[in-house]
Short mmCIF file of C-alpha atoms in Angstrom, two decimals:
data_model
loop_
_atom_site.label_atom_id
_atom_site.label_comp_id
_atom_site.label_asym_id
_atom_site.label_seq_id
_atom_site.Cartn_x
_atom_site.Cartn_y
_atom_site.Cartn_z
CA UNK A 30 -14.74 50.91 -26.26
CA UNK A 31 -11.57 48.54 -26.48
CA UNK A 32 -12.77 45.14 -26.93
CA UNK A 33 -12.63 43.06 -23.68
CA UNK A 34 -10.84 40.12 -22.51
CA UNK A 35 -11.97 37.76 -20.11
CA UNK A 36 -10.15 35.39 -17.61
CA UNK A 37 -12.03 32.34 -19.04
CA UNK A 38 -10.12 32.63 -22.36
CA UNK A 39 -6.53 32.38 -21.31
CA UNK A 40 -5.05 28.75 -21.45
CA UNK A 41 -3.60 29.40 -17.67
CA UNK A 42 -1.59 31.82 -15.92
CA UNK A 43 1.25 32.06 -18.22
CA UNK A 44 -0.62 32.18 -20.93
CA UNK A 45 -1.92 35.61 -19.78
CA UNK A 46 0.89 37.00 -18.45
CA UNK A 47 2.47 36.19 -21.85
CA UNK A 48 -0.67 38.47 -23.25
CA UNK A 49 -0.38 41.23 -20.66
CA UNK A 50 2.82 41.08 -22.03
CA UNK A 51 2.86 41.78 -25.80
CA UNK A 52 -0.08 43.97 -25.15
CA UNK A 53 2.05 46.20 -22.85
CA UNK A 54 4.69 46.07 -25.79
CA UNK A 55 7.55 45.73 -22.81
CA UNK A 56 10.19 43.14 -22.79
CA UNK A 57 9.81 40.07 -20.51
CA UNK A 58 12.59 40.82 -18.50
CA UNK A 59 11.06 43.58 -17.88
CA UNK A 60 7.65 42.49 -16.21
CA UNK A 61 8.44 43.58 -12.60
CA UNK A 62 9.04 47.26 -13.14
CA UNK A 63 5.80 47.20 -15.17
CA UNK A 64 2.29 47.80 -14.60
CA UNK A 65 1.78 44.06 -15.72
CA UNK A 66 1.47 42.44 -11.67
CA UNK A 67 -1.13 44.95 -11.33
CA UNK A 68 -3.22 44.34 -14.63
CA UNK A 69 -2.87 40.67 -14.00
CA UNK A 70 -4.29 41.44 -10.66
CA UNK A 71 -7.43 43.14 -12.12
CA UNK A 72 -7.84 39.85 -14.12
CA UNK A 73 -8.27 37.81 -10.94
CA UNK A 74 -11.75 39.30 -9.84
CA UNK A 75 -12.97 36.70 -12.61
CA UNK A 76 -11.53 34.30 -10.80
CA UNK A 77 -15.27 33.05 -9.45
CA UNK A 78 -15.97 32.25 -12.98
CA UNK A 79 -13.91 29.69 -13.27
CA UNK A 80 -13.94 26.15 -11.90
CA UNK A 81 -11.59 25.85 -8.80
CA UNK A 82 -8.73 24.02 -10.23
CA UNK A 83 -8.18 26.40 -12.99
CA UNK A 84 -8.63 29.57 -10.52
CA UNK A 85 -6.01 27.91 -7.68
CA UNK A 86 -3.49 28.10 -11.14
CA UNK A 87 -3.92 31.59 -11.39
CA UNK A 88 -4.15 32.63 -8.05
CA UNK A 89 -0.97 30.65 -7.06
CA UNK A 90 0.73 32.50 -9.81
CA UNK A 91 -0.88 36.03 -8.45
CA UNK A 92 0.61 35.09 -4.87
CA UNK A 93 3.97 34.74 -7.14
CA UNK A 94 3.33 38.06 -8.70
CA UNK A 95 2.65 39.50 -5.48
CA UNK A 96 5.82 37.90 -3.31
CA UNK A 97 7.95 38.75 -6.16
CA UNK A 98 6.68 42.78 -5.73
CA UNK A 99 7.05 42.21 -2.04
CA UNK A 100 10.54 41.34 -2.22
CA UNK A 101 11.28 44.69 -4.08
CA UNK A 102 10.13 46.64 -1.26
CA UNK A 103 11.98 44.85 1.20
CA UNK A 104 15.94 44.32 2.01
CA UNK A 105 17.10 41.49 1.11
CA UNK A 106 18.69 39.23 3.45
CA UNK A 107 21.98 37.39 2.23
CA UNK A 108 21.10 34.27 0.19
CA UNK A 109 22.11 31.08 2.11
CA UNK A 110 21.97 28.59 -0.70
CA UNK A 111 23.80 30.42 -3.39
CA UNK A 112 22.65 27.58 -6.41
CA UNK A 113 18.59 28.68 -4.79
CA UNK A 114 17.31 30.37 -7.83
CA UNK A 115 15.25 33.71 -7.43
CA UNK A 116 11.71 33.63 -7.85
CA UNK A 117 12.23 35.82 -10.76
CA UNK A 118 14.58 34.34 -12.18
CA UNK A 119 12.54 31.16 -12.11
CA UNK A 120 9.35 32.63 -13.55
CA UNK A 121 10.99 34.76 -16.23
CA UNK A 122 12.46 31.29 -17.59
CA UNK A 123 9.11 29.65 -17.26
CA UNK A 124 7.70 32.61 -19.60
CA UNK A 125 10.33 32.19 -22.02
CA UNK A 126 9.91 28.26 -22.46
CA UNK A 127 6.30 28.75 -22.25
CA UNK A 128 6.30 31.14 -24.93
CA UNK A 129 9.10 28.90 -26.85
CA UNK A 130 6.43 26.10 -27.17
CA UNK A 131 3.29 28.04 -27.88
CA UNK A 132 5.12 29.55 -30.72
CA UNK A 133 6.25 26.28 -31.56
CA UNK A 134 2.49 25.20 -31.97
CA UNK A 135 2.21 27.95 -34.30
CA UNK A 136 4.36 26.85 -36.45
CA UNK A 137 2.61 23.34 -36.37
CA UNK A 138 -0.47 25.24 -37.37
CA UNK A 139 1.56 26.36 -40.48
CA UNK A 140 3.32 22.85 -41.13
CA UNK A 141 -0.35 21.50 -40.91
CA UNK A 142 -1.87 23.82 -43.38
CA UNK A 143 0.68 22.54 -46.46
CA UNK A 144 -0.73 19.24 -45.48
CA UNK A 145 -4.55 20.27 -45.97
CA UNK A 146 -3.72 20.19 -49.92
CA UNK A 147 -2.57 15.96 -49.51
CA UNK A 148 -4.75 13.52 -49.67
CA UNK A 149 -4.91 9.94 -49.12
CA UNK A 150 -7.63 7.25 -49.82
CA UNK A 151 -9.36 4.82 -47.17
CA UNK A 152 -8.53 1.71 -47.45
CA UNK A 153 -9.54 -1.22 -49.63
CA UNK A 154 -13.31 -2.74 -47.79
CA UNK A 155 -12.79 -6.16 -48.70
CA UNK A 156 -11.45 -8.32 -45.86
CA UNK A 157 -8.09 -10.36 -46.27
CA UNK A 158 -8.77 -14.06 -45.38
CA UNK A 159 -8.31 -14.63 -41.39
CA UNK A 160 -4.70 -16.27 -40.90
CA UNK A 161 -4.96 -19.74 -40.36
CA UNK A 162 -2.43 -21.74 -38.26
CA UNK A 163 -1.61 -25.09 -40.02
CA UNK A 164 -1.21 -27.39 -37.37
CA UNK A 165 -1.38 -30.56 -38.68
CA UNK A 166 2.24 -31.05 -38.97
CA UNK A 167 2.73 -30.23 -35.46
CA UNK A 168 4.15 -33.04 -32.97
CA UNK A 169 4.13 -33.13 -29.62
CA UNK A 170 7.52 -33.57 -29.58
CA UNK A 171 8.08 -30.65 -31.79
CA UNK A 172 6.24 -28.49 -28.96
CA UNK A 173 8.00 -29.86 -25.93
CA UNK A 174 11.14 -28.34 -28.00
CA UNK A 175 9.31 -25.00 -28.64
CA UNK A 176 8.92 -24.93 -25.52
CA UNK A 177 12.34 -25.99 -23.91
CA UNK A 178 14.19 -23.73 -26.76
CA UNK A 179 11.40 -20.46 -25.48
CA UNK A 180 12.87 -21.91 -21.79
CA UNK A 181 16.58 -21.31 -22.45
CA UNK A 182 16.11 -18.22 -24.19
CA UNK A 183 14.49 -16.67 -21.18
CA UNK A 184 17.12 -18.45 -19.35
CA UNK A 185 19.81 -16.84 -20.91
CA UNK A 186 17.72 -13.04 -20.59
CA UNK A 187 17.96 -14.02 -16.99
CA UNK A 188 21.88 -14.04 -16.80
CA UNK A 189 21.87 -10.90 -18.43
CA UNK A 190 19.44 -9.89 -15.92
CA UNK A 191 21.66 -10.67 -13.09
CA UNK A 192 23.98 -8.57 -13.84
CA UNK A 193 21.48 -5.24 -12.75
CA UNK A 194 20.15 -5.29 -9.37
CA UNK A 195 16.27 -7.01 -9.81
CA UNK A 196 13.39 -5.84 -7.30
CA UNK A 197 12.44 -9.19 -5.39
CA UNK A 198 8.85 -9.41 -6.34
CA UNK A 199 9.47 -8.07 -10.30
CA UNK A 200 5.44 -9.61 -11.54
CA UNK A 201 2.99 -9.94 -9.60
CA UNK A 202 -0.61 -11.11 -9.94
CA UNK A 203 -1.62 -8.07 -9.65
CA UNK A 204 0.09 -6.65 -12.47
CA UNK A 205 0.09 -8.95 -14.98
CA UNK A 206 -3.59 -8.86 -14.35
CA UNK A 207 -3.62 -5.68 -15.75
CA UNK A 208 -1.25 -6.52 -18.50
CA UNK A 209 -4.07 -8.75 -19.63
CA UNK A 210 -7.15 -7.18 -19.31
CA UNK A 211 -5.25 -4.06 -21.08
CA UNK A 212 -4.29 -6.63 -24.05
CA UNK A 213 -8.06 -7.71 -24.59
CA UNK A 214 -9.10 -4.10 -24.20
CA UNK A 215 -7.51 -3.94 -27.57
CA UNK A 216 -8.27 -7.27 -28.99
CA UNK A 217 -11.68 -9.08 -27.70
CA UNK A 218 -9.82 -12.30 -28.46
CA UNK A 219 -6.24 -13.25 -27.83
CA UNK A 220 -4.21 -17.13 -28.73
CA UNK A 221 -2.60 -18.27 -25.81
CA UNK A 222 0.72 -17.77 -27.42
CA UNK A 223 0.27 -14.18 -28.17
CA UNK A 224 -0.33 -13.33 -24.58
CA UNK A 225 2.97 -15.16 -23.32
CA UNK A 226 4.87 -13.65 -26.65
CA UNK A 227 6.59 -11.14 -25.13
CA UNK A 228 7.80 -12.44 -21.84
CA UNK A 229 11.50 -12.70 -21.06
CA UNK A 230 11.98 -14.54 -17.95
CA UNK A 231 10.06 -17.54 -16.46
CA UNK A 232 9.17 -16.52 -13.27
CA UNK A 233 6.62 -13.46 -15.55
CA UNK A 234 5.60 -16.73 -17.61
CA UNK A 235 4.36 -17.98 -14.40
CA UNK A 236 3.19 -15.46 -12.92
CA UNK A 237 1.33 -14.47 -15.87
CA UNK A 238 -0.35 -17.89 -16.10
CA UNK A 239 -1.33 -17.80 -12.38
CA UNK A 240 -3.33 -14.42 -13.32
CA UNK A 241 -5.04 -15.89 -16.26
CA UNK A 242 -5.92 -18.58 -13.93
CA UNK A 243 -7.75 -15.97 -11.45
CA UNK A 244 -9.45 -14.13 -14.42
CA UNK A 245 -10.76 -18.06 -15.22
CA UNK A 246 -12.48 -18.29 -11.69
CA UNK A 247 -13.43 -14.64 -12.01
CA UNK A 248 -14.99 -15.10 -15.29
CA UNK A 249 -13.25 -12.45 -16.63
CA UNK A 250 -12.44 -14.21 -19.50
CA UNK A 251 -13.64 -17.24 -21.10
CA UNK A 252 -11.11 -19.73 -22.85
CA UNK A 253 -11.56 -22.18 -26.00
CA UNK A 254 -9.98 -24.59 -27.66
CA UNK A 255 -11.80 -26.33 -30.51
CA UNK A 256 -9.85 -29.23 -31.57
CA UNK A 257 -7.87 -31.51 -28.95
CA UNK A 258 -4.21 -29.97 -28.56
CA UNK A 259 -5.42 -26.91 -31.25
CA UNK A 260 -5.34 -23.02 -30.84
CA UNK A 261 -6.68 -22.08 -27.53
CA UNK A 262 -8.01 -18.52 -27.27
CA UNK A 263 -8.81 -16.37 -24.98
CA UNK A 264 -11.96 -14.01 -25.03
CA UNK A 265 -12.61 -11.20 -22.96
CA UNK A 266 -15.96 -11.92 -20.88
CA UNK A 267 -16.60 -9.45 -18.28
CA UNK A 268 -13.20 -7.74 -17.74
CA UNK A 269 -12.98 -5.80 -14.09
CA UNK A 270 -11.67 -2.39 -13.78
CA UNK A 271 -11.64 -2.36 -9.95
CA UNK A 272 -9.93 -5.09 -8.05
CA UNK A 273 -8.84 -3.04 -5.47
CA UNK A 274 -10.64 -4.93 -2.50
CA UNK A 275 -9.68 -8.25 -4.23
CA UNK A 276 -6.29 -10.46 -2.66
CA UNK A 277 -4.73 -12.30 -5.48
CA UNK A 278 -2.91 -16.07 -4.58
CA UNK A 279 0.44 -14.25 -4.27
CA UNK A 280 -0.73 -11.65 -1.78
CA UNK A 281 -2.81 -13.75 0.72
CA UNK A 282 -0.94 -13.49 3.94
CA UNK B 2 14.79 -3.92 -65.45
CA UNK B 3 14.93 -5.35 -62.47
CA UNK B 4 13.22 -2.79 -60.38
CA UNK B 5 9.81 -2.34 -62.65
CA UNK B 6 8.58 -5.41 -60.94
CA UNK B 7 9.16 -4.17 -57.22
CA UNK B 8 7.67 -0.58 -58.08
CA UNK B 9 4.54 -1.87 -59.33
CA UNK B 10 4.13 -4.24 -56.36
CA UNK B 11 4.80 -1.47 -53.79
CA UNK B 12 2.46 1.10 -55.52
CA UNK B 13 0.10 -1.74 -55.68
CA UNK B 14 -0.05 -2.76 -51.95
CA UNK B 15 -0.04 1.12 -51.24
CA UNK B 16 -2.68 2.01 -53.95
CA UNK B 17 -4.92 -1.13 -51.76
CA UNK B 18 -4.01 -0.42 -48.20
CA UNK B 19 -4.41 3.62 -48.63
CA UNK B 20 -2.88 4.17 -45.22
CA UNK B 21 0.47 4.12 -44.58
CA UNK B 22 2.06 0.58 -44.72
CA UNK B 23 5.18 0.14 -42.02
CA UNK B 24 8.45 -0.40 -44.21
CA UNK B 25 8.70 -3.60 -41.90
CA UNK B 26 5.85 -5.11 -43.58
CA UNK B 27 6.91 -4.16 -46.94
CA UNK B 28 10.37 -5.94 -46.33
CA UNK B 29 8.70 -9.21 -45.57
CA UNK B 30 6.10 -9.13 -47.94
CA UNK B 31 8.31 -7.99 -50.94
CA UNK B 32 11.59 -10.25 -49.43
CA UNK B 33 13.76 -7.50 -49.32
CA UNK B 34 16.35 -6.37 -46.51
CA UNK B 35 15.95 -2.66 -45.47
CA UNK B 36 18.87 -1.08 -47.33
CA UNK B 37 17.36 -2.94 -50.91
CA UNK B 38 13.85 -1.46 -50.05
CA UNK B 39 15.03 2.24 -49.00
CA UNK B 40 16.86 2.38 -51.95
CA UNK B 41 13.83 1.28 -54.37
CA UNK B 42 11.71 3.79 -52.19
CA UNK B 43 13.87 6.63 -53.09
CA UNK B 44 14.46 5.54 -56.57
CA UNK B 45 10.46 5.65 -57.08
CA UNK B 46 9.70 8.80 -54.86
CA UNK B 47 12.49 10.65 -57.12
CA UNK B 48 10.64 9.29 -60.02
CA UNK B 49 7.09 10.14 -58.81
CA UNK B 50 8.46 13.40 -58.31
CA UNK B 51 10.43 14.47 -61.66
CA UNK B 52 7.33 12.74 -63.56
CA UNK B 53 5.05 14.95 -61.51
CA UNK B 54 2.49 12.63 -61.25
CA UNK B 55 -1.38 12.79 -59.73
CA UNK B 56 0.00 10.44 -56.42
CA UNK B 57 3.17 11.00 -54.79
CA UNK B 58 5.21 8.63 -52.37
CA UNK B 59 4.60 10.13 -48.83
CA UNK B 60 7.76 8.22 -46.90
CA UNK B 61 8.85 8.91 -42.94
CA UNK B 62 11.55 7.07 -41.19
CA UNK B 63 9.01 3.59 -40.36
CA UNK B 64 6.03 3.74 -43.48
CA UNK B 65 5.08 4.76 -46.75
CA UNK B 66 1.76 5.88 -47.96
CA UNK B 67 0.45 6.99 -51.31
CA UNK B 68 -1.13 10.68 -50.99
CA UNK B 69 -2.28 12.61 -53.57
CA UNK B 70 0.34 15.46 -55.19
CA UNK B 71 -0.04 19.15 -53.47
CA UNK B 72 0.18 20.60 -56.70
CA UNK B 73 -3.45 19.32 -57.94
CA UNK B 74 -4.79 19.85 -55.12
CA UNK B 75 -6.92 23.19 -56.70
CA UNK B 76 -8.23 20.95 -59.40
CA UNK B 77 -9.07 18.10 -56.67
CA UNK B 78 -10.50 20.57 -54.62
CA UNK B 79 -12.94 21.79 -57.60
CA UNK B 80 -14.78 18.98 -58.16
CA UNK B 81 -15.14 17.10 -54.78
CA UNK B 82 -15.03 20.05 -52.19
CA UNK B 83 -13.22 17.19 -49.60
CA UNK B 84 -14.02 17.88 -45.45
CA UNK B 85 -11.58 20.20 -43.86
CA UNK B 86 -10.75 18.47 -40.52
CA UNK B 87 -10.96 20.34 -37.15
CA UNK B 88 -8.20 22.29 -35.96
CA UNK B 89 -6.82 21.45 -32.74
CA UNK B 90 -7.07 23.47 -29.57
CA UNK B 91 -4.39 25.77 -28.24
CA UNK B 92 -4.03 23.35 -25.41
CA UNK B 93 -3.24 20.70 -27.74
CA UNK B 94 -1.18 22.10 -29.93
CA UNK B 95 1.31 23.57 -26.84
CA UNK B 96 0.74 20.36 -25.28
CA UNK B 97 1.88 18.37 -28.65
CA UNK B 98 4.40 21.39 -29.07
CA UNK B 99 6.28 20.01 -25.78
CA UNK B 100 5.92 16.30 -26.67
CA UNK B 101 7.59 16.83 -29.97
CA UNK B 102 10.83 18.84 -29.49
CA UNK B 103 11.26 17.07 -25.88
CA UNK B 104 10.51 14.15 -26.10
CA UNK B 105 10.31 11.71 -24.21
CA UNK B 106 8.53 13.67 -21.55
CA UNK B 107 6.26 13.42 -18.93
CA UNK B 108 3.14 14.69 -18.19
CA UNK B 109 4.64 16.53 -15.21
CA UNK B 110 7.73 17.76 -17.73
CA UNK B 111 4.59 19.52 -19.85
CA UNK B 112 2.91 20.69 -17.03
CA UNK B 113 5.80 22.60 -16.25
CA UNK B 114 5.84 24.01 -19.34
CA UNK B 115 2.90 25.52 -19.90
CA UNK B 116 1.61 26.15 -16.19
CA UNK B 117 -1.70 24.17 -16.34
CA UNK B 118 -2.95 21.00 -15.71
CA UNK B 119 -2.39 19.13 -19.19
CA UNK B 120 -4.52 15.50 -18.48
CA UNK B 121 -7.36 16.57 -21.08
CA UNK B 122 -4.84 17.54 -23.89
CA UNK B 123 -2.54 14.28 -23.13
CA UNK B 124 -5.37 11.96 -23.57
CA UNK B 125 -6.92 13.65 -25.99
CA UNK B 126 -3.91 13.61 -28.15
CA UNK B 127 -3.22 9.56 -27.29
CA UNK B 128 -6.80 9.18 -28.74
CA UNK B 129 -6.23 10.95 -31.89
CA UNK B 130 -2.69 9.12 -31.72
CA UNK B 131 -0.62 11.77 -32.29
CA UNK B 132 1.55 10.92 -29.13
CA UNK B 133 2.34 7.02 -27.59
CA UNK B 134 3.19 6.24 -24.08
CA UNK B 135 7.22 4.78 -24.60
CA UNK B 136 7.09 3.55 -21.00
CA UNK B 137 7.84 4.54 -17.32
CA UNK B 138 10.56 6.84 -16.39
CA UNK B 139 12.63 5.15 -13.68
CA UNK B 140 12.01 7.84 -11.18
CA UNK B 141 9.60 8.04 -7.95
CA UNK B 142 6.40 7.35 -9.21
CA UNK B 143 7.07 5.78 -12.31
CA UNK B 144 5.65 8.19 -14.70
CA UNK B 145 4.22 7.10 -17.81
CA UNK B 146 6.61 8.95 -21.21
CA UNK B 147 4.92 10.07 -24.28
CA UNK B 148 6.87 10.81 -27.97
CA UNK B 149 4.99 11.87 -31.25
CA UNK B 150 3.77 8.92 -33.71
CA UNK B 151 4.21 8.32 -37.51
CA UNK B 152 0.72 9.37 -37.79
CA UNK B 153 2.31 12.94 -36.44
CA UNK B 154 4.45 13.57 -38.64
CA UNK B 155 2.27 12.51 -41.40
CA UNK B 156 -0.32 15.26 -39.88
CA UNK B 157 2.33 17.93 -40.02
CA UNK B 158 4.11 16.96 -43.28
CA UNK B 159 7.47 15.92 -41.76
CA UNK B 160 9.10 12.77 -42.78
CA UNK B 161 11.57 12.55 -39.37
CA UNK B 162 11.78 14.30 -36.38
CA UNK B 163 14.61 16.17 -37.58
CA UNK B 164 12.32 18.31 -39.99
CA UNK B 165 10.58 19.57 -37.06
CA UNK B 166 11.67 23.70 -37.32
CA UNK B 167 14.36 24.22 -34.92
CA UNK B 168 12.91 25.71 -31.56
CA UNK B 169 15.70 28.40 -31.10
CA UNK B 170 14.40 30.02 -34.37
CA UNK B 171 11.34 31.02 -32.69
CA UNK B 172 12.59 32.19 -29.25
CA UNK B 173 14.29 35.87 -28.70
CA UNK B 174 17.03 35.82 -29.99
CA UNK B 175 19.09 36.89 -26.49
CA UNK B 176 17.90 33.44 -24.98
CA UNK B 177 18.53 31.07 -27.70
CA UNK B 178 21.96 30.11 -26.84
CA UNK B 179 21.07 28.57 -23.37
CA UNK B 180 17.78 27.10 -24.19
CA UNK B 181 16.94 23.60 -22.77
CA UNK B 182 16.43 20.94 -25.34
CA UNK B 183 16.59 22.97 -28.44
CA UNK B 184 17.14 20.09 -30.78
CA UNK B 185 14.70 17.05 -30.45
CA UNK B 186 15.73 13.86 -29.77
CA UNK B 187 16.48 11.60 -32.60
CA UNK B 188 13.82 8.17 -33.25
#
């Protein structure tokens, strides 16, 4: 007996069309004067085996199958949009491409086995020394121009800005929530400059601010600062996922 | 000469780190602009190369990495028998297939693609970090856009994107002169 096949180890519909296919040894243009809507057919009295969002992929591509057969049979009416692609049309690209990429897998399969003969070592264990912020030149002055110099360069991004149509509320509590908690996802522990590195205009140095405020009263996060005017930090606590019942200052009504 | 000194501080920080280093690290570390340090790269990866030594220069277009030379690899493979890794899935690899030569795509671009729901392969892949998320395509829905990462082409051997084998070679041949995004997109 042939060996046998089963639904459950196709990768999707195209997947074993593309199988039906090269067994059949017939071109893929050629699929709809084949046997291969039939055979695929057979394939779907599996389909119980499968979970249902894998079987409604191959049974909407059987009802394909099937209305492209139908429309063989039938006379066809006049086509009223003449750019509307035919259904086979449409699915005889989609086998192509498909079968484009899974060769193109293949041959990453191929790239990847030259590589199995390279190897690289793990890296050194020892730790490099934490990097320390010397702050004991810093002046309060020196920060108030930091600052106004970080101002005017965001002020000047905002010009620039101007110049596109902006969305009126661009950041929003909400969001820059998110921002955060996805930043100390990665890192436990953050300096308050890293978190604001990045922004461009003031109103998302606000706004961001105003959501590290809310994660403060949430407990969220907890923030330290060792040394009047040093480094403070900011350490994930108990990080939320879902805020979705939760009304941030910016969208109380 | 001049050079010796920058060689044996690059194959030094390389021989420590063990993964790749990003160029841009090298640059500041070494005080070098980009053009100086490409050029000492390729000076010591020709080098590495003709002298056909035990650890070879493994460069791609944003880090270097010192990786043991191919050709011992029979001798290596005598005396410490290293792991072989897992292979990926077929899912992956057509799902990775897509990323590569169209990027940047979305999940719904790959979907198309291969016909299935691709979620499991997508995250799977960002977890192993062969693919990134680039940002949000500026169309209804704002969905996310995923490219390969240096740690791909290291994977596969490449050193760009541009060494990826050129799609058309593996289609029929009637088809390859209207197929959709045939070369991949540069950086």
């Amino acid at each position: 007996m042939a060996y046998e096949v089963h639904l459950k180890e196709f990768d999707g519909p195209l997947d074993l069309l593309l199988h039906l296919i090269e067994e059949a040894k017939v071109d893929i243009k050629d699929i709809f004067v084949s046997e291969i809507t039939n055979q695929y057919l057979a394939f779907m009295e599996e389909v119980d085996a499968l979970d249902m969002e894998t079987a409604s992929e191959f049974l909407t591509m059987a009802a394909t199958l099937v209305y492209i057969k139908s429309r063989t049979l039938l006379p066809r009416p006049p086509k009223i949009d003449e750019d509307e692609e035919d259904p086979e049309a449409v699915l005889l690209r989609q086998l192509r491409d498909y079968k484009l990429f899974k060769q193109a897998g293949e041959g990453l399969v191929a790239l990847r086995e030259g590589m199995r003969s390279v190897y690289a070592r793990l890296p050194e264990e020892f730790l490099l020394p934490p990097q320390e912020y010397n702050l004991s030149d810093a002046t309060a002055q020196e920060l108030f121009a930091a600052f106004a110099q970080l101002l005017r360069r965001t002020g000047d991004a905002r010009e620039d800005a101007s110049a596109q149509s902006v969305a009126a509320d661009r950041y929003t509590v909400r969001n820059q929530l998110a921002f955060i908690r996805a930043r100390l996802s990665e890192r436990q522990t953050l300096t308050f400059e890293e978190l604001f590195e990045g922004a461009r205009e003031k109103l998302e140095l606000v706004v961001t601010f105003m959501a590290l405020l809310e994660m403060i009263t949430r407990q969220e996060i907890i923030l330290r600062q060792k040394t009047p005017y040093g480094r403070i930090t900011i350490t994930a606590w108990a990080l939320r996922e879902d805020d979705e019942d939760y009304e941030y200052m910016d969208e109380l009504k | 000469m001049q050079y010796d000194e920058r060689f044996g501080a690059i194959e030094c920080i390389l021989f420590v780190s063990g993964d790749p280093v990003p160029a841009a690290q090298l640059q500041r570390a070494l005080n070098l602009t980009g053009a100086e340090l490409n050029s000492i790269l390729r000076n010591m990866d020709e080098l590495y190369r003709k002298e056909k030594r035990g650890v070879q220069l493994y460069l791609t277009d944003d880090a270097v990495q010192l990786v043991s030379n191919r050709e011992y690899a029979a001798i290596v493979q005598e005396l410490m028998q290293p792991v072989q890794e897992k292979s990926f899935s077929q899912a992956m690899l057509e799902t990775l297939s897509v990323v590569a030569y169209r990027q940047p795509v979305t999940r719904a671009d790959i979907e198309n693609v291969r016909g299935v729901r691709c979620e499991y392969a997508v995250s799977q892949l960002l977890k192993i970090g062969m693919i990134r998320e680039l940002g949000r395509k500026n169309v209804i829905g704002r969905p996310m856009l995923f490219g390969t990462t240096d740690a791909f082409l290291r994977h596969f051997g490449l050193h760009s994107l541009a060494d990826l084998p050129p799609l058309a070679l593996a289609a029929d041949e009637a088809f390859a002169d209207n197929l959709p995004g045939g070369q991949p997109a540069a950086g």
